[in-house]
XYZ file of C-alpha atoms in Angstrom:
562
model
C 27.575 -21.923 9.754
C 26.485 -20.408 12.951
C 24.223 -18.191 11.690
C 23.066 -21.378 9.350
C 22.190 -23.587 12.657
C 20.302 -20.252 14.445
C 17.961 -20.347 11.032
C 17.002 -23.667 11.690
C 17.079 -23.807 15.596
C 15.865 -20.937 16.818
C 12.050 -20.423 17.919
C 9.839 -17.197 16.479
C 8.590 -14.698 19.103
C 5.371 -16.531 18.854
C 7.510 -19.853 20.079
C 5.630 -22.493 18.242
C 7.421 -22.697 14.965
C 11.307 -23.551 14.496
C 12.948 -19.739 12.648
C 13.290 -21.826 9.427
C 10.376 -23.157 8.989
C 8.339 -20.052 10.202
C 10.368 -18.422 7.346
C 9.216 -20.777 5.000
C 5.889 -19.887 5.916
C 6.692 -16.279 5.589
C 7.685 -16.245 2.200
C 4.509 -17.956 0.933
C 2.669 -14.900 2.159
C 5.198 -12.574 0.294
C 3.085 -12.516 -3.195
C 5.149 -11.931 -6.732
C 5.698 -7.823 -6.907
C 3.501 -7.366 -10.270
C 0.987 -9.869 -11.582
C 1.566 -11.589 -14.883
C -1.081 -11.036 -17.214
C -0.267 -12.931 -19.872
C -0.431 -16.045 -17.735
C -3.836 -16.516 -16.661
C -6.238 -17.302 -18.344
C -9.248 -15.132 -20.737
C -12.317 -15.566 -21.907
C -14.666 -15.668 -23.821
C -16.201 -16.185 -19.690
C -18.169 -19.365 -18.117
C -21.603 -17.370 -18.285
C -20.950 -17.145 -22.289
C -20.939 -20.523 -23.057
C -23.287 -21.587 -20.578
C -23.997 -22.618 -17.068
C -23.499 -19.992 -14.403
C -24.941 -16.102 -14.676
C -21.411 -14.682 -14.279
C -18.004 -15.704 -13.704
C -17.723 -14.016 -10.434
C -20.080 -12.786 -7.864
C -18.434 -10.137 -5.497
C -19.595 -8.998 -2.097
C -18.747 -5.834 -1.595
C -17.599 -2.678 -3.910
C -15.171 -1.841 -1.414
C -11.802 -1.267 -2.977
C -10.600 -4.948 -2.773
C -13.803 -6.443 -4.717
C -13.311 -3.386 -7.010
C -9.774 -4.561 -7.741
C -11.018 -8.004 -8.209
C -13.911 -7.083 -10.093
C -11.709 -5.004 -12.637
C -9.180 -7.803 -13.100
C -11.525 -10.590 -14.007
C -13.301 -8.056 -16.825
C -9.884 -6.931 -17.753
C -8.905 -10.764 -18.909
C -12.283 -10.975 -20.580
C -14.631 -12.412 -18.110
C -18.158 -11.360 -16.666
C -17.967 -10.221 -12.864
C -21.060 -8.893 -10.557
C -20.461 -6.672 -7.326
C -23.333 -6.552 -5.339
C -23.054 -3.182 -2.881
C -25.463 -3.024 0.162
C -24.714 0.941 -0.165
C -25.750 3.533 -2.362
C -22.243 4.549 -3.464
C -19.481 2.266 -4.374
C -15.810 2.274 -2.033
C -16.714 1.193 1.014
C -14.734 3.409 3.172
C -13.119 5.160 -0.367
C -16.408 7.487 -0.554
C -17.277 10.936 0.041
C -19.951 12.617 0.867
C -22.190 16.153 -0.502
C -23.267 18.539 2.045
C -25.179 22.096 1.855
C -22.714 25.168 1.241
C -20.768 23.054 -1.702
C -18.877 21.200 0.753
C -17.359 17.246 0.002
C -16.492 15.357 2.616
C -14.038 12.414 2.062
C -14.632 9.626 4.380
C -11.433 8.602 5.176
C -8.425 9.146 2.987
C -6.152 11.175 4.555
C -2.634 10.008 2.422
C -1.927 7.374 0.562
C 0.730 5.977 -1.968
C 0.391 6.794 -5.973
C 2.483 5.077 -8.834
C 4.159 6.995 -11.091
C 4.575 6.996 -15.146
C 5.998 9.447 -17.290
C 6.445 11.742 -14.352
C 3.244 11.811 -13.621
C 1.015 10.093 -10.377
C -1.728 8.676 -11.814
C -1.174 4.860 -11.304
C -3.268 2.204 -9.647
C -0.612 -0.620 -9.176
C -1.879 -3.724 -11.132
C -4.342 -1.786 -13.109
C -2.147 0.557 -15.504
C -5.077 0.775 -18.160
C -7.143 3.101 -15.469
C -6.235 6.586 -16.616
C -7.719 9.863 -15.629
C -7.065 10.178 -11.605
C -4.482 12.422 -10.466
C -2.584 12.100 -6.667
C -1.250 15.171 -5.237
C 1.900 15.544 -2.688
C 0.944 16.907 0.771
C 3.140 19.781 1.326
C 4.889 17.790 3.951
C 4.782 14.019 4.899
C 3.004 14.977 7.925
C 3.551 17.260 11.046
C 3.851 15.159 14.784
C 3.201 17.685 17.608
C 4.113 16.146 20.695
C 5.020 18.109 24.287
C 8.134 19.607 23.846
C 8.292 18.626 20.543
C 6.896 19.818 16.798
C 8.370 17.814 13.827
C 7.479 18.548 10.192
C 8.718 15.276 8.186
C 9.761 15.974 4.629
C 8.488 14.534 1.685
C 10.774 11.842 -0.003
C 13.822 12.780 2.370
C 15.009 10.081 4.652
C 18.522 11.863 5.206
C 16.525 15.436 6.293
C 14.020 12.978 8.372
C 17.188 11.473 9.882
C 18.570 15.070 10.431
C 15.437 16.495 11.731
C 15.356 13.814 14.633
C 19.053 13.717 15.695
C 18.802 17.679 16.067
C 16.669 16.413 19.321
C 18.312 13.572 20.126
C 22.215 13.893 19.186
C 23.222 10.860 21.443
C 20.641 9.021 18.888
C 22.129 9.587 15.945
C 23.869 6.293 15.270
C 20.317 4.839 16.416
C 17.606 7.099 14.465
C 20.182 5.836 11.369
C 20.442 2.389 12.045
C 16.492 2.018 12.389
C 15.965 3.682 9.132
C 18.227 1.518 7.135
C 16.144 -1.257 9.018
C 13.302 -0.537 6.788
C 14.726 0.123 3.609
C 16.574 -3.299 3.935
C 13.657 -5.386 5.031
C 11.768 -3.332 1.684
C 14.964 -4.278 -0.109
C 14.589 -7.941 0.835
C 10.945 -8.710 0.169
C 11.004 -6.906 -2.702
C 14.083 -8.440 -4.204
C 12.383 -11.954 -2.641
C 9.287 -10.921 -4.599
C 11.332 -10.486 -8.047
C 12.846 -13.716 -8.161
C 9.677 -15.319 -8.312
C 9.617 -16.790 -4.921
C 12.974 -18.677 -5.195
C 15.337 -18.530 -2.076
C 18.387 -21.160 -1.134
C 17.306 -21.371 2.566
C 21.176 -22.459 3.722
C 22.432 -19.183 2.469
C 18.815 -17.265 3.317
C 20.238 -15.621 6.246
C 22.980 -14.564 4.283
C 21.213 -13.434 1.292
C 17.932 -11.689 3.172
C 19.757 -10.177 6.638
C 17.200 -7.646 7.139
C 14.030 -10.202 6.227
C 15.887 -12.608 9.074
C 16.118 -9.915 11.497
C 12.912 -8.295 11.423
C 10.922 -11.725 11.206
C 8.383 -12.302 14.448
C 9.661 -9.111 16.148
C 6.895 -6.609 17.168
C 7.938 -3.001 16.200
C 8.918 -2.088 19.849
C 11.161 -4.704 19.420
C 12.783 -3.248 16.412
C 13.221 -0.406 18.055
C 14.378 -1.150 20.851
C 17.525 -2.903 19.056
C 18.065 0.710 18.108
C 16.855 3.393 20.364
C 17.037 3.756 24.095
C 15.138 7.303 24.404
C 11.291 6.320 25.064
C 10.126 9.575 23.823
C 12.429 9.085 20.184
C 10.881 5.914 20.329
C 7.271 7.474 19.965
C 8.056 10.033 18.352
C 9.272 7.532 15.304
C 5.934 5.727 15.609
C 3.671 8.293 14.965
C 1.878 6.748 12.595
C 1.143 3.952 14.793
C -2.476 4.789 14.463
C -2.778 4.247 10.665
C -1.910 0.531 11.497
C -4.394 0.410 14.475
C -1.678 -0.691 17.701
C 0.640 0.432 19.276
C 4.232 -0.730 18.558
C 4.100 -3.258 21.681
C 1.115 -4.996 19.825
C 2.089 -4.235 16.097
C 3.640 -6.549 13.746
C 7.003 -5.299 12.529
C 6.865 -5.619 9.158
C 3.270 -4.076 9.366
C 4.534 -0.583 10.644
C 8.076 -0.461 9.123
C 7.149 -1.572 4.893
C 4.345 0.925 4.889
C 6.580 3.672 7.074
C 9.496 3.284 4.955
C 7.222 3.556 1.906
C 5.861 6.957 2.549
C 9.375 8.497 3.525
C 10.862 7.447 0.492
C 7.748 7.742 -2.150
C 5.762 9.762 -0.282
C 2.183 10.285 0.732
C -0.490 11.787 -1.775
C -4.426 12.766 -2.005
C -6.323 11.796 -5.202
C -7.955 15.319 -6.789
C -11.804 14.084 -6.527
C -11.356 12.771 -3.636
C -11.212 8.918 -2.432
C -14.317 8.481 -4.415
C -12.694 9.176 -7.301
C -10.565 6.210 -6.997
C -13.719 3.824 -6.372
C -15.562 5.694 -9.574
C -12.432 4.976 -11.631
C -12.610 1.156 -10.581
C -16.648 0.930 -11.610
C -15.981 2.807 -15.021
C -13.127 0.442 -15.759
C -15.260 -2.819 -14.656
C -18.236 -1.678 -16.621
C -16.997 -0.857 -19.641
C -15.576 -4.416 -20.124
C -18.983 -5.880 -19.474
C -19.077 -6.168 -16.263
C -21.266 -4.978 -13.928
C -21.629 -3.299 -10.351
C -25.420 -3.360 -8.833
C -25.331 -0.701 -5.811
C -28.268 -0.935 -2.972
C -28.120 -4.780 -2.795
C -27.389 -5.869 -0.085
C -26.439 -9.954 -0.086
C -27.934 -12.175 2.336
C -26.999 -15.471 1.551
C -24.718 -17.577 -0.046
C -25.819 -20.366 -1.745
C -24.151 -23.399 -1.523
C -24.422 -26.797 -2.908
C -23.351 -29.922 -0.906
C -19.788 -26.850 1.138
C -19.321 -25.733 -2.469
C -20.287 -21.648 -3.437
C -22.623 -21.534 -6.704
C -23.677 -17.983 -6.341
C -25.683 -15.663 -3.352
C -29.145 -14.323 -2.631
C -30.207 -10.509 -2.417
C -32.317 -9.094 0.127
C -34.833 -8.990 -1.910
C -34.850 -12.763 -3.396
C -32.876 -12.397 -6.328
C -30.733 -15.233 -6.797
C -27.380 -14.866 -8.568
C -24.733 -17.694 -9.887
C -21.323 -17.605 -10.032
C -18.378 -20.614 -11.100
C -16.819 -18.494 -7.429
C -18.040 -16.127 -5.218
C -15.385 -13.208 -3.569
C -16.071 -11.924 -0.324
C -14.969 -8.120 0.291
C -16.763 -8.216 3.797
C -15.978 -9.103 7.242
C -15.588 -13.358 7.481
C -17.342 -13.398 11.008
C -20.538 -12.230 9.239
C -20.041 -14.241 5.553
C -19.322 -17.253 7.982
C -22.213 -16.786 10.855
C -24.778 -15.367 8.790
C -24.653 -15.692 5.126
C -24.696 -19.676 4.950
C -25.430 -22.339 8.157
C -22.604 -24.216 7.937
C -21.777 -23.775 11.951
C -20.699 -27.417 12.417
C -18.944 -27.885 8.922
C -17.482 -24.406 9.872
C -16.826 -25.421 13.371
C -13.065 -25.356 13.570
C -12.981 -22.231 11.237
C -15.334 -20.253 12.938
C -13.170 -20.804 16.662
C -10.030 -19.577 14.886
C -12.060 -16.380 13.233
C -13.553 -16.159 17.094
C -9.983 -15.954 18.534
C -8.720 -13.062 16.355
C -8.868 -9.705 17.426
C -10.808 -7.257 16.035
C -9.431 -3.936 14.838
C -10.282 -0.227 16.457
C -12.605 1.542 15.549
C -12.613 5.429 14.579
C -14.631 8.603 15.442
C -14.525 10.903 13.217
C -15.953 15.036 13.332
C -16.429 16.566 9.806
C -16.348 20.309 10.010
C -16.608 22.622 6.799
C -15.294 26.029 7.707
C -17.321 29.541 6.734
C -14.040 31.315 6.709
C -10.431 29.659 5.302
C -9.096 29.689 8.521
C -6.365 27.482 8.228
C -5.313 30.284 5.488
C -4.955 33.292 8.267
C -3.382 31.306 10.683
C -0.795 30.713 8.155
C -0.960 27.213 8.673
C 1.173 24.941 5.905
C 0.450 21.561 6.858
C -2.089 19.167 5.741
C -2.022 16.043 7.641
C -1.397 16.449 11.710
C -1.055 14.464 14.527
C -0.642 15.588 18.417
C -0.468 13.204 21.019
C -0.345 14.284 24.596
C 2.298 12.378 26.098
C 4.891 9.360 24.848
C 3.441 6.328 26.565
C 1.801 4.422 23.478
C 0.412 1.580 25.350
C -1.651 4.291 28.039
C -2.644 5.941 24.859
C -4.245 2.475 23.535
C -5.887 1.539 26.117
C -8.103 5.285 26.099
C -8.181 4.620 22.800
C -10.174 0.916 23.287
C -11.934 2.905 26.674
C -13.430 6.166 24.331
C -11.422 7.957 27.212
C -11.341 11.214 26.443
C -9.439 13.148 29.583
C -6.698 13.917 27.964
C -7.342 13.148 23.735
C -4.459 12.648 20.820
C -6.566 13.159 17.399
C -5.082 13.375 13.694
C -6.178 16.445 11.414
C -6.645 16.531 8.145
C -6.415 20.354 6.480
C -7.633 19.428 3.042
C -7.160 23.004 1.509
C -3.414 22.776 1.801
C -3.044 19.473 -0.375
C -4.644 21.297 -3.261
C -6.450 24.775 -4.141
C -10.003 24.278 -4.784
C -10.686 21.750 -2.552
C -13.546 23.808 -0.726
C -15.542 26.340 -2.124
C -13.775 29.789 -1.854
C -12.877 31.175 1.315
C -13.623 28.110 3.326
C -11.910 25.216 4.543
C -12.657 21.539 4.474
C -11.292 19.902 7.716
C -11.505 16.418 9.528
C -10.606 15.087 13.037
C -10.132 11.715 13.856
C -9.396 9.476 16.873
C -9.342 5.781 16.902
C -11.595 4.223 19.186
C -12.729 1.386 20.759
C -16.269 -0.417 19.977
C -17.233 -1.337 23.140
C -18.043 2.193 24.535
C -21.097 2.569 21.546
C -22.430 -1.376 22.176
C -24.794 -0.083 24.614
C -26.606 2.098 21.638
C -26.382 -0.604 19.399
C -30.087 -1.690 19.687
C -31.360 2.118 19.697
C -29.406 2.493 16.983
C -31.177 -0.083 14.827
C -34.341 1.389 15.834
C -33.939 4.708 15.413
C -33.958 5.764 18.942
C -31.160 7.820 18.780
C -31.608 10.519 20.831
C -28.922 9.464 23.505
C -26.306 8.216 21.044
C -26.714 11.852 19.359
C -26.349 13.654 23.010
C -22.914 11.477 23.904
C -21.132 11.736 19.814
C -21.801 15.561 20.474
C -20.408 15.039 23.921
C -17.555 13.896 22.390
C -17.379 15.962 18.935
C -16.893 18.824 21.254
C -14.056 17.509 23.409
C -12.120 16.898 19.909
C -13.338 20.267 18.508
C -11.795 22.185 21.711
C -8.796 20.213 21.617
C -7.642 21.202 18.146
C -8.897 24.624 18.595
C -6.632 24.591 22.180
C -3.312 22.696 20.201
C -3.706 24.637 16.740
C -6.207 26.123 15.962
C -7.683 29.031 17.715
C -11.365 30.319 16.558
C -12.229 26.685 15.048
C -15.655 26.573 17.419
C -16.938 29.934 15.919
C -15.916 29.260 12.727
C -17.799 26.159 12.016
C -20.583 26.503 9.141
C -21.022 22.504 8.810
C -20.661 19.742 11.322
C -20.914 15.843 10.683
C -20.137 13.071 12.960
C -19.138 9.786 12.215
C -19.153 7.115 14.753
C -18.101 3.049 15.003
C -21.882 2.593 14.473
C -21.821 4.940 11.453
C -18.760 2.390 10.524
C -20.860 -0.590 10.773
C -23.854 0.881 8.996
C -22.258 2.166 6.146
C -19.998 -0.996 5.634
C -21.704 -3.674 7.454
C -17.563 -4.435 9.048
C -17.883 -6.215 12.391
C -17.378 -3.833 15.244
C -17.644 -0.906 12.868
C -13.774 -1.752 12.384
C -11.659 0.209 10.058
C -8.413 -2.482 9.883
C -10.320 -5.508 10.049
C -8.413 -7.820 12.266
C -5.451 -6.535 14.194
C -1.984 -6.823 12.600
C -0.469 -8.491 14.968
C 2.508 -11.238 15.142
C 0.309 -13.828 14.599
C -2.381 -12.366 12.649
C -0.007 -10.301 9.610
C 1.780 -11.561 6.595
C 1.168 -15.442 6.391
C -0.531 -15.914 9.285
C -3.482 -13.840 7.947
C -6.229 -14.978 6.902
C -5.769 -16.494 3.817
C -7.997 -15.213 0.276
C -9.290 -19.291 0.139
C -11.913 -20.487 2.591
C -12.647 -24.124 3.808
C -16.080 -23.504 1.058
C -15.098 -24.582 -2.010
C -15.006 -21.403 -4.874
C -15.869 -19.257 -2.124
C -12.785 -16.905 -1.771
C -11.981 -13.092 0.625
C -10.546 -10.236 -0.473
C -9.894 -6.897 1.638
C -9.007 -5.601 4.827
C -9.754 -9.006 7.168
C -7.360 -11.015 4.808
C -3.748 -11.091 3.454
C -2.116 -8.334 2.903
C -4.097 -6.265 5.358
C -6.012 -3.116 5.636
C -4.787 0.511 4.348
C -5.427 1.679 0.429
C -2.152 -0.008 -0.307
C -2.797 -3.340 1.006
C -6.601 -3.650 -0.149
C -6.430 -2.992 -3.838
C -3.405 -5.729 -4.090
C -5.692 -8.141 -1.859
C -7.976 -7.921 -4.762
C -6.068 -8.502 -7.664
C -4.095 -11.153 -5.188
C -7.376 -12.904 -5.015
C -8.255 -13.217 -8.282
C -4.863 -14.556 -9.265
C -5.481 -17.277 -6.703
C -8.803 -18.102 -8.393
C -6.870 -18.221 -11.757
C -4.013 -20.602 -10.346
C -7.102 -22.706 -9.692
C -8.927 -22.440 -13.215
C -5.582 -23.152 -14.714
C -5.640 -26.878 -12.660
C -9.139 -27.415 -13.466
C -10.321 -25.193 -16.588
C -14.147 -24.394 -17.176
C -16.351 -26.752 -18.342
């Protein structure tokens, strides 16, 4: 009974909803675990028997409109993807250079279903055949001072083991916060099976770890466990595939995708990232559907706050019965329709969320393998210079460099082949604010880019040193190709606001429910991606797709096509 009344009585972090009812709210943004075909509904589509030029119109060919796109011409219907870009992913691209070198733009590990033994899965989409994901050697390696941990693949005992060999007084702790994760995993997804269904008197009872971990940040979930700062950051080393540090970060955003790579593990798709985007096109096209790369929307058309289709850049007019955004809301909202006083209350709450980092990135193909004589297993790194996450934030959101963390991906140790022989493929990343390249921004545009060329070099080569100062020694002179990427490479090559990578920032009350939702206030105007529910990462974006177009179905079921 006690635990009964705290359910109902007790206020969120956030303070402004009573714990049940937040709860309630919770577990409308938890959506079903696998999407039920069978149930919605097929064609023949609303462009066959008249009316609109397709069914759907989608902004975007990054992974999220992909997903969308391939599960409305999977059930028979006609979808368009309009790409502003010259390749389709969005950030799941690569790129060619000279000396046979392939740069992938941002993958570093992801998640990969398995069947029959094999990982070659899309969740949602098992039809798409023909990829292959890879294990990394090791989860990843965290280099910190004092401290260099290799985390196993698929081992949370040996993970457990690993960490309480450096912390013994821990033990009980480094434990306790592991089970934390499985159970809250355990809970959704059992919450997720039963179809949504939940007896909210015995809730507490029958989801402990859901009740617990609900609007905590992660340094509050770890602090309920662990009293040793530096175990503390040492845990969260990942922190910067989620974009804050645990002070900032929703819970359930670090610990469901955390607990997922320990147990699954992390893997790298052979081709690539693009090879996951080219899978998604083949599958969408050969159903009928169809994905138009270089056009870049401008506007959506609307008729009387209702979405009948969108406008090219170069005056070709498109109609749709909906319209799917896979692109930041601020610009679909501001600059693709004037609806700024219909939109008025919308646009203040978009205006209020935070905006994700940003990254920098430094390319480097090797004319030697390197990483080979150095005897060097790993393939994904990160260092960090010192345990205070919040200090390292806030250099993060400053571009100061003094004293840089980076992650490092070693490509040629995921899989042989990966760069042409001898060489090595590497990358080096470091989150980063957006605010330091604003004052380039209009250069930029112009093509004046001689001092936003002199300060990414500036900065390339702080990186570049670092790594060749924390791991490896003779990177400088062994550097054959060098390509930069920069928050305004971000924005150009994806149009996202702020040249952000996570779209809005996961946190309390911006994850899970409280996310921007896939419907807009415009009717049949709908998002999918990064800047709405789930979130951002390869795992969240390809289920924001197909969760978006089961929405749309839900509503052609209530009102069929006429």
């Amino acid at each position: 009974m006690a635990q009964t009344r705290q359910l109902d009585d007790s206020p969120t972090a956030e303070g402004f909803l009573p714990r049940r009812d937040f709860l309630r709210t919770l577990l409308a943004g938890i959506p079903a675990m696998a999407l039920d075909w069978n149930s919605f509904p097929r064609g023949p589509s609303v462009a066959r028997t008249g009316g609109a030029d397709y069914d759907a119109v989608i902004i975007g060919a990054g992974l999220a409109g992909l997903s969308c796109a391939a599960a409305f011409a999977r059930q028979g219907f006609r979808p368009l993807v309009l790409e502003q870009h010259t390749v389709p992913g969005g950030y799941a691209t690569a790129f060619k250079r000279l000396g046979g070198f392939v740069f992938d733009v941002s993958l570093h590990s992801t998640g990969a279903g398995e069947r029959a033994g094999v990982h070659d899965l899309i969740p949602g989409l098992p039809e798409i055949k023909g990829l292959e994901f890879v294990p990394h050697p090791y989860l990843y390696r965290a280099i910190f001072p004092g401290f260099d941990i290799r985390v196993p693949q698929r081992n949370t005992a040996k993970y457990a083991e690993i960490l309480a060999g450096f912390f013994a007084s821990e033990k009980d702790g480094i434990v306790g916060i592991i089970e934390d994760m499985k159970g809250l995993a355990r809970d959704i997804n059992r919450y997720s099976q039963s179809g949504g269904k939940a007896d909210m008197a015995t809730f507490a009872k029958d989801f402990p770890y859901l009740v617990k971990c609900s609007g905590k940040t992660w340094g509050q979930m770890l602090d309920a466990r662990i009293r040793d700062p530096k175990l503390k950051s040492i845990i969260s080393a990942l922190w910067g595939y989620y974009g804050l540090p645990p002070s900032k970060l929703s819970a359930f955003y670090y610990a469901l995708p955390t607990i997922g790579y320990l147990e699954e593990g992390g893997f790298y798709p052979k081709g690539r990232s693009q090879a996951i985007s080219d899978a998604l096109v083949k599958f969408i096209r050969e159903r009928g559907g169809m994905v138009k790369l270089g056009a870049r929307v401008e506007r959506v058309i609307l008729e009387g706050h209702v979405a009948t289709g969108v406008a090219t850049a170069d005056g070709t007019e498109y109609s749709a019965r909906v319209v799917v955004a896979n692109a930041n809301p601020i610009d679909v909202f501001e600059s693709m329709m004037d609806e700024k006083e219909y939109l008025k209350d919308y646009l203040a709450k978009l205006r209020k969320m935070s905006v994700s980092l940003s990254c920098f990135q430094v390319f480097l193909g090797l004319k030697k393998d390197l990483v080979g004589e150095l005897k060097i297993p790993d393939s994904e790194v990160f260092y960090s210079p010192g345990f205070d996450d919040d200090a390292a934030y806030r250099s993060l959101l400053e571009a100061d460099l003094r004293d840089p963390g980076f992650g490092l991906m070693l490509y040629d140790n995921v899989y042989r082949g990966y760069s042409p022989p001898g060489k090595n493929t590497i990358n080096i990343m470091s989150l980063q604010g957006y605010d330091h390249w604003a004052r380039f921004e209009e250069d930029y545009g112009n093509g004046r880019k001689k001092e936003y060329r002199a300060e990414r070099e500036r900065i390339a080569d702080i990186l570049i040193k670092k790594v060749e100062e924390v791991l490896l020694p003779g990177l400088s002179g062994a550097i054959e190709i060098k390509e930069i990427g920069t928050p305004l490479t971000n924005w150009r090559y994806t149009r996202n606001y702020r040249g952000a990578i996570y779209g809005w920032d996961q946190t309390l009350d911006n994850s899970g429910p409280t996310r921007l939702p896939q419907t807009t206030p415009v009717k049949n105007l709908y998002l999918a991606g990064a800047w709405t529910q789930p979130g951002h990462g390869y795992g969240a974006v390809i289920p924001s797709g197909l969760q978006c177009f089961a929405e749309i179905m839900k509503s052609w079921k209530e009102a069929p096509p006429r």
